Tab-separated table of C-alpha atoms in Angstrom:
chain	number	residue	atom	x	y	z
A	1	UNK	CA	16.669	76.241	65.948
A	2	UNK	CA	13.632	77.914	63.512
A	3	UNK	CA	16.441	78.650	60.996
A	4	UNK	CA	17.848	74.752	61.389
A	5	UNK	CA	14.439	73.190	60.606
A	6	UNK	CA	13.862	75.934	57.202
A	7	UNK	CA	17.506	74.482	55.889
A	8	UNK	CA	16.125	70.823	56.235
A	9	UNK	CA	12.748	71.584	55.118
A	10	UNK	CA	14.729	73.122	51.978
A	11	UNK	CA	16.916	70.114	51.867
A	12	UNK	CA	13.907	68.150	51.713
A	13	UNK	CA	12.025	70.132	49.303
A	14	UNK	CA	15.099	70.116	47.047
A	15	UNK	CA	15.044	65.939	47.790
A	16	UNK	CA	11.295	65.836	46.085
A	17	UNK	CA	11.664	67.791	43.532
A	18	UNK	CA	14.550	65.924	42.395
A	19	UNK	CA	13.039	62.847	42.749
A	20	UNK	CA	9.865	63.802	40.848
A	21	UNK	CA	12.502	65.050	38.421
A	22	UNK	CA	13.859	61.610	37.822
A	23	UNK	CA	10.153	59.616	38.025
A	24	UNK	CA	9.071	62.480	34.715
A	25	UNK	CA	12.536	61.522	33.416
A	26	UNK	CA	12.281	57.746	33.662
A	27	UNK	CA	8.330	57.740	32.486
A	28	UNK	CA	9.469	59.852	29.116
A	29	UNK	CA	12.121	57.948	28.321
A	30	UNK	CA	9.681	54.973	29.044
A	31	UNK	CA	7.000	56.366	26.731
A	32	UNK	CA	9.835	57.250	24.013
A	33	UNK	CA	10.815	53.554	24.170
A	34	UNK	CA	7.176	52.011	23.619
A	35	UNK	CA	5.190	54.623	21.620
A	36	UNK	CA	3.557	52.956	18.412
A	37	UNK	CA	5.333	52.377	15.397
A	38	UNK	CA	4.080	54.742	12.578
A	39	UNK	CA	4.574	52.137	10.442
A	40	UNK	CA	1.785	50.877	7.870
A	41	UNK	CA	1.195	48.355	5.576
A	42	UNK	CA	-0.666	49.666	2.286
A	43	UNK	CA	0.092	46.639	-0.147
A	44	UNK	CA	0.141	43.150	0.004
A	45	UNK	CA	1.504	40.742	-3.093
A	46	UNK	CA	1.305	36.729	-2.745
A	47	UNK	CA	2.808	34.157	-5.232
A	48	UNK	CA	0.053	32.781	-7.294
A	49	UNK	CA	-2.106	30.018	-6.129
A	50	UNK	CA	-5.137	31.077	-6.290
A	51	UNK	CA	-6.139	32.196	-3.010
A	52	UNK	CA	-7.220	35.755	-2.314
A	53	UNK	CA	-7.939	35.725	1.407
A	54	UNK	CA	-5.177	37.855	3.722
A	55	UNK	CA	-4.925	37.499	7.631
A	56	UNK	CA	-3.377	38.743	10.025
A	57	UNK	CA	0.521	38.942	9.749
A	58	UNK	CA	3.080	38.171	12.377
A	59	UNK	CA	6.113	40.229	11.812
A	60	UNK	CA	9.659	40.682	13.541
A	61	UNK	CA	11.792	43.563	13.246
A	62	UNK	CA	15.518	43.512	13.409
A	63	UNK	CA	18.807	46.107	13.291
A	64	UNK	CA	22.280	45.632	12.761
A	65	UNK	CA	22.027	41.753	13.114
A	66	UNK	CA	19.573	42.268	16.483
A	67	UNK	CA	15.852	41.507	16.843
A	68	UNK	CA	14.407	45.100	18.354
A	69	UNK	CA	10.631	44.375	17.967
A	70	UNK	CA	8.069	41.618	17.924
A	71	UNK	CA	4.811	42.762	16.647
A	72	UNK	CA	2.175	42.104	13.947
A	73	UNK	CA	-0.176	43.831	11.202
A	74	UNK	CA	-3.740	43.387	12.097
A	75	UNK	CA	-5.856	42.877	8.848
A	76	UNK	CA	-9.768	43.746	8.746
A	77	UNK	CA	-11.988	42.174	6.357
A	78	UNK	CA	-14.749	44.804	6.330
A	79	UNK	CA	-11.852	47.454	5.790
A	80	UNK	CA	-9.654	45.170	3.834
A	81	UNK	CA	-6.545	47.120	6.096
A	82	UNK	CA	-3.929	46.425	7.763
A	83	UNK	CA	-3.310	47.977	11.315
A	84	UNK	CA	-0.225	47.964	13.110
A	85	UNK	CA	0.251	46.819	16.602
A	86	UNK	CA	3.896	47.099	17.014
A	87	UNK	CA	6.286	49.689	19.830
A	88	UNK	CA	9.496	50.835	18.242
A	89	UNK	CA	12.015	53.744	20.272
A	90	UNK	CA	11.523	57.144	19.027
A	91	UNK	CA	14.375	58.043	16.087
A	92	UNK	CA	15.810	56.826	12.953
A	93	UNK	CA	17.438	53.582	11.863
A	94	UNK	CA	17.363	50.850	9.060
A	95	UNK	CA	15.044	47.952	10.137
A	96	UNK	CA	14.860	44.662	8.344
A	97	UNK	CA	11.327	42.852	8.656
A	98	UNK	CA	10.653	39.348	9.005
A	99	UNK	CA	7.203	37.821	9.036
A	100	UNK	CA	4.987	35.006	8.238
A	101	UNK	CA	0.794	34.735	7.368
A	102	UNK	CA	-1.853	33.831	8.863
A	103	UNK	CA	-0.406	34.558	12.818
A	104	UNK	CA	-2.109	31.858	13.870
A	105	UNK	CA	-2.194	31.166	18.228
A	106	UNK	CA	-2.063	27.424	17.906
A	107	UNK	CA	1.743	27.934	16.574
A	108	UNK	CA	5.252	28.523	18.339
A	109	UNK	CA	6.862	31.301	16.899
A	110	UNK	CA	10.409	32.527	16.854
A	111	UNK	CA	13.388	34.334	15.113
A	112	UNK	CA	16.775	32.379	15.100
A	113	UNK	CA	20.154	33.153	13.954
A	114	UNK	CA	19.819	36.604	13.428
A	115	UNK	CA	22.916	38.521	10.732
A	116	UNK	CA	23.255	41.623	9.256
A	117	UNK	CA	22.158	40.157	6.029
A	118	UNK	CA	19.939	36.862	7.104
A	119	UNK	CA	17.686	35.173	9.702
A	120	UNK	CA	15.843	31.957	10.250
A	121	UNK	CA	11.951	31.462	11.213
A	122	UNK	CA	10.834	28.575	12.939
A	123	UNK	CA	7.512	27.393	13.243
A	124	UNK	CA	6.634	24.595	15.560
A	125	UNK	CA	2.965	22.577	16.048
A	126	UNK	CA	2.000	23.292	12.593
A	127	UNK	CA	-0.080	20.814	10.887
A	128	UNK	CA	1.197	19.265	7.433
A	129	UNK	CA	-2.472	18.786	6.664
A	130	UNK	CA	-4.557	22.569	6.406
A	131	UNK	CA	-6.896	24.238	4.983
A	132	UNK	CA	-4.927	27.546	5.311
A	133	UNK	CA	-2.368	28.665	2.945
A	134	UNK	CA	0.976	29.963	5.431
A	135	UNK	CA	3.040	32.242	3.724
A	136	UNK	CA	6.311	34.029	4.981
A	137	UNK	CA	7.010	37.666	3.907
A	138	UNK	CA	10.140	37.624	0.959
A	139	UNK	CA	10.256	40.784	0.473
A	140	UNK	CA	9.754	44.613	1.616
A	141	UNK	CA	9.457	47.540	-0.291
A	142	UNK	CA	9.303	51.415	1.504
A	143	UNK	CA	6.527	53.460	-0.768
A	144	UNK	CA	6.073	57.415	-0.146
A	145	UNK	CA	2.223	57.363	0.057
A	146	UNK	CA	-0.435	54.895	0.817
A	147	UNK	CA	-1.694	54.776	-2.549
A	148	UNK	CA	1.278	53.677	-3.565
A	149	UNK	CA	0.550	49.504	-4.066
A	150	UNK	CA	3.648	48.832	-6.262
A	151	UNK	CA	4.868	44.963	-5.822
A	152	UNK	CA	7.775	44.487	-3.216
A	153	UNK	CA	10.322	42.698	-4.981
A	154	UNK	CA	11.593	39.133	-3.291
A	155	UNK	CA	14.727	38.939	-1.599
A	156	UNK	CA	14.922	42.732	-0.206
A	157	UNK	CA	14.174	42.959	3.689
A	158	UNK	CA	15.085	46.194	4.478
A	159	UNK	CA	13.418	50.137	4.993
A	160	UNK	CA	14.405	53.127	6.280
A	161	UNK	CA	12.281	54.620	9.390
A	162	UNK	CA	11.314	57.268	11.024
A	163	UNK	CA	9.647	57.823	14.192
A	164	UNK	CA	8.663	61.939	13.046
A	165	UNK	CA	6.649	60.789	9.946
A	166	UNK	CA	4.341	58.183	8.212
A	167	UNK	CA	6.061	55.127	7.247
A	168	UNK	CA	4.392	53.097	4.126
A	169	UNK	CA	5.560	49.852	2.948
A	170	UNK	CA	4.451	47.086	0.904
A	171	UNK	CA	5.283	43.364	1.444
A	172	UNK	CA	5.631	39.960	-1.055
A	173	UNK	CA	4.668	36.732	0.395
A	174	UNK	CA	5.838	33.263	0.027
A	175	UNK	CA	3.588	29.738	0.326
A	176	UNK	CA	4.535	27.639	2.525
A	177	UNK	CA	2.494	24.286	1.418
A	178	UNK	CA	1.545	23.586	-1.703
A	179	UNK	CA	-2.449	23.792	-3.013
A	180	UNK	CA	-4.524	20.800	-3.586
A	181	UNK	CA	-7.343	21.543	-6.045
A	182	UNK	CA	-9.963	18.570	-6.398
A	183	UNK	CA	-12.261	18.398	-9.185
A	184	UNK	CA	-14.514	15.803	-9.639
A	185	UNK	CA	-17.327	14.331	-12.407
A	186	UNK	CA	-19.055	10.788	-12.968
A	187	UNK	CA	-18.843	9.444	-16.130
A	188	UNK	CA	-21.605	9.748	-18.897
A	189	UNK	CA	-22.042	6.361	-19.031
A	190	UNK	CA	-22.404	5.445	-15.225
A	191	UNK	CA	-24.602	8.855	-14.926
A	192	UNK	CA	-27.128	7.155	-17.157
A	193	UNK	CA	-27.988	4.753	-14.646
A	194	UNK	CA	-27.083	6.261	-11.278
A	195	UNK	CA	-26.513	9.817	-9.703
A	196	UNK	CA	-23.666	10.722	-7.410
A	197	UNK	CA	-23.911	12.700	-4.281
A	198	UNK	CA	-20.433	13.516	-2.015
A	199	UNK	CA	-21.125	14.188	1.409
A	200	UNK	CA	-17.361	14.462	2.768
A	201	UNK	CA	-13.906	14.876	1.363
A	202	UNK	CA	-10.810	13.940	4.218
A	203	UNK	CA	-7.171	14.214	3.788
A	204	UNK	CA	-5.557	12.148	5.941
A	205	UNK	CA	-1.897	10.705	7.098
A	206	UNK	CA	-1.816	7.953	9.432
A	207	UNK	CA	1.292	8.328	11.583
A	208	UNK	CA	2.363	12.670	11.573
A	209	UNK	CA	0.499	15.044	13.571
A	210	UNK	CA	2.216	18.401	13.213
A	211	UNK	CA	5.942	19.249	12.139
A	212	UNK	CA	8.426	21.839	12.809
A	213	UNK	CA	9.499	24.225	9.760
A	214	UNK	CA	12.733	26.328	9.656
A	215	UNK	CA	12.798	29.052	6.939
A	216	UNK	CA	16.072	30.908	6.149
A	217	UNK	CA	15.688	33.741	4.595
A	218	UNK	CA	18.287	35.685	2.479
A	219	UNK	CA	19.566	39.126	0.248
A	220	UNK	CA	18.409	38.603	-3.039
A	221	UNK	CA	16.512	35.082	-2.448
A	222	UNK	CA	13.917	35.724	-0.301
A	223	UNK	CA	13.761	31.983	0.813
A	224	UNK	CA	17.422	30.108	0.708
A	225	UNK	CA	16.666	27.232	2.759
A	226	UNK	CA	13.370	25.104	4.286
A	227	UNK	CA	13.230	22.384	6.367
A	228	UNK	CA	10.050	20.333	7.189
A	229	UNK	CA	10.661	17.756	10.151
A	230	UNK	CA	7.700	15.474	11.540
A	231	UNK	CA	6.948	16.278	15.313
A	232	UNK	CA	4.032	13.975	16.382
A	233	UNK	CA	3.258	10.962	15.613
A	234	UNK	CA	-0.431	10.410	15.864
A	235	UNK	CA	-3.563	9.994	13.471
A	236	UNK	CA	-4.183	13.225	11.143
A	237	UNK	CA	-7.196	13.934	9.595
A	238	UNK	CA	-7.883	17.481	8.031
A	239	UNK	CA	-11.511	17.899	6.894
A	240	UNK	CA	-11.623	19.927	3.044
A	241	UNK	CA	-14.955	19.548	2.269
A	242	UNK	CA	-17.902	18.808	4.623
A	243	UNK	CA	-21.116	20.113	2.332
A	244	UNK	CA	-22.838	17.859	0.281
A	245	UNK	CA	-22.144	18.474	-4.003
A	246	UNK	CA	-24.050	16.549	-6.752
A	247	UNK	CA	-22.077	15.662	-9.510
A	248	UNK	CA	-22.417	16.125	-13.388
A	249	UNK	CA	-20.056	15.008	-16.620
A	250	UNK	CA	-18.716	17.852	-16.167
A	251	UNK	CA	-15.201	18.872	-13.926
A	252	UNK	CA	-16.513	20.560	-11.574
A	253	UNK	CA	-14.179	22.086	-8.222
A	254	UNK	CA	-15.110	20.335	-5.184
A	255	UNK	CA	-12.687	21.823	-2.713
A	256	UNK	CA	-9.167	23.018	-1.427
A	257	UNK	CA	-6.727	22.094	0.906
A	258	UNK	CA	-2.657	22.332	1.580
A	259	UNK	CA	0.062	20.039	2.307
A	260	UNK	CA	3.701	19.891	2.978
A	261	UNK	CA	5.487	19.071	-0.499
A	262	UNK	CA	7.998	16.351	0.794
A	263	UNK	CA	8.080	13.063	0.101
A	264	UNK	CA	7.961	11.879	3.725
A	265	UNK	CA	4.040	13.292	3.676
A	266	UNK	CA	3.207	12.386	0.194
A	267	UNK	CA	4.011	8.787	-0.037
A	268	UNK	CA	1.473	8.177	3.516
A	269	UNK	CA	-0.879	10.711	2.099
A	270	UNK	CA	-4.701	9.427	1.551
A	271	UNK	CA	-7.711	11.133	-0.034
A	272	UNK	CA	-11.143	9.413	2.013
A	273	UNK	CA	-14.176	10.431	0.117
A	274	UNK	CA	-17.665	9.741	1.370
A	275	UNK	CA	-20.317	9.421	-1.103
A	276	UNK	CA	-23.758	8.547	-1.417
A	277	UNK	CA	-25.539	6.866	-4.373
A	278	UNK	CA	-28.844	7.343	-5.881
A	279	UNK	CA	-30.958	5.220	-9.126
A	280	UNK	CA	-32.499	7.745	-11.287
A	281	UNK	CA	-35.918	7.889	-9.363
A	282	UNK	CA	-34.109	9.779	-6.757
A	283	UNK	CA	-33.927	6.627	-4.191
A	284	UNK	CA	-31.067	6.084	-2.138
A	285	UNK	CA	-29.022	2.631	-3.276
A	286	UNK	CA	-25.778	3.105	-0.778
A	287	UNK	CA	-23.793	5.143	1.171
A	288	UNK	CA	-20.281	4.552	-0.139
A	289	UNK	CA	-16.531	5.565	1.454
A	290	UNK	CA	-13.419	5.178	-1.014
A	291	UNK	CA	-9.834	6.183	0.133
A	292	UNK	CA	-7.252	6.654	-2.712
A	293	UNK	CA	-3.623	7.406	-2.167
A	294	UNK	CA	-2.204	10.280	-3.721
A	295	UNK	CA	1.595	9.428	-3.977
A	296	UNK	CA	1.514	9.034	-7.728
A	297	UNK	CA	-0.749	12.018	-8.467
A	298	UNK	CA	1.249	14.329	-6.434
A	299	UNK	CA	4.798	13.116	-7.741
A	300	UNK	CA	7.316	16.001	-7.807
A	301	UNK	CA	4.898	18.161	-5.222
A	302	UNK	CA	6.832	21.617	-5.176
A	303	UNK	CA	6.166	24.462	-2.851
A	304	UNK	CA	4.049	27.030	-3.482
A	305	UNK	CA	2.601	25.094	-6.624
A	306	UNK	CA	-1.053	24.674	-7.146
A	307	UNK	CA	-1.734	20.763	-8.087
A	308	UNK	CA	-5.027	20.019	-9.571
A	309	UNK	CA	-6.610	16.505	-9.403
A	310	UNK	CA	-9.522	15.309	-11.401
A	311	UNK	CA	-11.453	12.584	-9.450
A	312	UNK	CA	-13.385	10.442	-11.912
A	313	UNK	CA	-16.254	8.331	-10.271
A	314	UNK	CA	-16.984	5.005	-12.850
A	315	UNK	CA	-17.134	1.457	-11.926
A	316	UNK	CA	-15.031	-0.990	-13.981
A	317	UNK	CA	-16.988	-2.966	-17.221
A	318	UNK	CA	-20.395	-1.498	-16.375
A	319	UNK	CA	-22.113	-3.070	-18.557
A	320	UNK	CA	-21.298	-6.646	-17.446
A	321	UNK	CA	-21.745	-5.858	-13.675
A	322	UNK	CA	-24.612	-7.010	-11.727
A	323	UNK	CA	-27.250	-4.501	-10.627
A	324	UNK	CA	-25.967	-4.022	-6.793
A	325	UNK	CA	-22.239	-4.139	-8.709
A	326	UNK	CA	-24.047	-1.102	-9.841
A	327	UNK	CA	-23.536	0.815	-6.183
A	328	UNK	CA	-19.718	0.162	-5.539
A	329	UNK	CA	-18.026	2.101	-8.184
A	330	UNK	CA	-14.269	3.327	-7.910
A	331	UNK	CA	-12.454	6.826	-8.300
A	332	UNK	CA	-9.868	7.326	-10.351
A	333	UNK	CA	-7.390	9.965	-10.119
A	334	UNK	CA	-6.087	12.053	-13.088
């Protein structure tokens, strides 16, 4: 009977040890599977438009025509640095990376039609009207140290990795929108009599809300194809400049914003500035609001293009006017 109950206690012991065999086996393999990525981004190069501010960067990896990972590349401002929060498997492969700037939470984010040599992004909820410039990553180029900033070239996706050793890549970004510039001046001879302060500068479309994009990308292109398509229909307003700037005869830049560069945004687009106006004792005549459309000025909008607008405040015959003629002056656009 003793020697009955050792063999079962053996059995048994044999039983656990397997099983806590497995459980080391199955955590491993799970650890292997999500370990971080020793992957880092070292450069960053952006089409010209004039902005210099980077963000945070949403990026999708993918393999033999497969997504594998969803991740992105955290940036610090004090550090100016990129971290990586990304898992990959432990190994080798070929990866392909697909991303777009700033990975902003109020979008809907995914990767669509995945090949072996393309793959779409789609962005949904995004606002035609910003103040943020959203770029998608055109190109990727693997570097062998991190001092190493030379210029990914657009239209090549793809590095080698490995899991054993320090990855370094740099990236090229794409706009999105297109860059609104506004400068604005009064004319000498309407500055003789009155001063100009603006107070508020709106962009605004009356009837689209946000809009879905759909970027294909492609070998050798970087972006093939875009799509903008209008997804709500209410009121937009997007504030792009809210301090208050006193104007000289001189151009001077007010402020910035972005916009969609199709012709179903321009030709609804409005500029609303608010404006106050002073005689040259420093009183307060009139608090003034004039709303300009912008179809004509922004004719032939193309992406990534940086359109600037000079915004001339002068009323019409001033010297025939009558004195409160004086406080209702127009803005032209040049």
């Amino acid at each position: 009977m003793k020697k009955g109950i050792s063999h079962i206690l053996v059995i048994m012991a044999l039983l656990f040890a397997a099983g806590c065999s497995k459980d080391a086996a199955d955590n491993t393999e799970s650890a292997q599977e999500s370990q971080p990525a020793s992957l880092k981004v070292v450069g960053l190069t952006r089409a010209t438009s004039g902005n210099t501010d980077w963000d945070d960067i949403h990026i999708y990896l993918t393999s033999s025509g497969t997504q594998v990972a969803e991740g992105k590349f955290g940036y610090a401002s004090d550090t100016k640095e990129w971290s990586t929060h990304l898992k990959l498997k432990s190994g080798a492969g070929t990866f392909r990376l697909y991303g777009f700037m700033p990975d902003d939470p109020s979008l809907t984010a995914s990767l669509q039609n995945v090949t072996p040599v393309d793959a779409q992004i789609k962005l949904e909820n995004v606002n035609p009207l910003t103040t943020k410039d959203y770029c998608v990553v055109t190109g990727v180029r693997q570097v062998e140290t991190a001092l190493d900033h030379t210029s990914a070239t657009r239209g090549m996706f793809s590095f080698d990795y490995d899991s054993y050793r320090q990855n370094y890549i740099n990236l090229f970004l794409d706009h999105l929108m297109s860059r609104l510039v506004f400068n604005m001046k009064i004319s000498p001879t309407y500055d003789a009599v009155r001063t100009i302060k603006v107070k508020k500068m709106t962009l605004k479309l009356a009837d689209i809300s946000s809009m879905s994009v759909t970027v294909t990308f492609s070998d050798n292109h970087g972006i093939s194809a875009i799509s903008y398509i209008p997804t709500g229909a209410a009121a937009n307003s997007c504030i792009i400049e809210n301090e208050e700037k006193t104007l000289t005869t001189s151009p001077a830049a007010i402020c910035t914003g972005y916009m969609v560069p199709d012709n179903v945004f321009i030709n609804k687009l409005e500029l609303e500035t608010e404006f106050e106006v002073y005689n040259k004792k420093g009183d307060k005549i009139d608090e003034r609001t004039a709303v300009n459309k912008l179809t004509e000025p922004l004719a032939e909008l193309q992406r990534g293009e940086e359109r600037t607008l000079l915004l001339t405040i002068d009323p019409s015959y001033l010297y025939v006017l009558s004195d409160p003629d004086l406080d209702n002056p127009t803005i032209r656009i040049n």
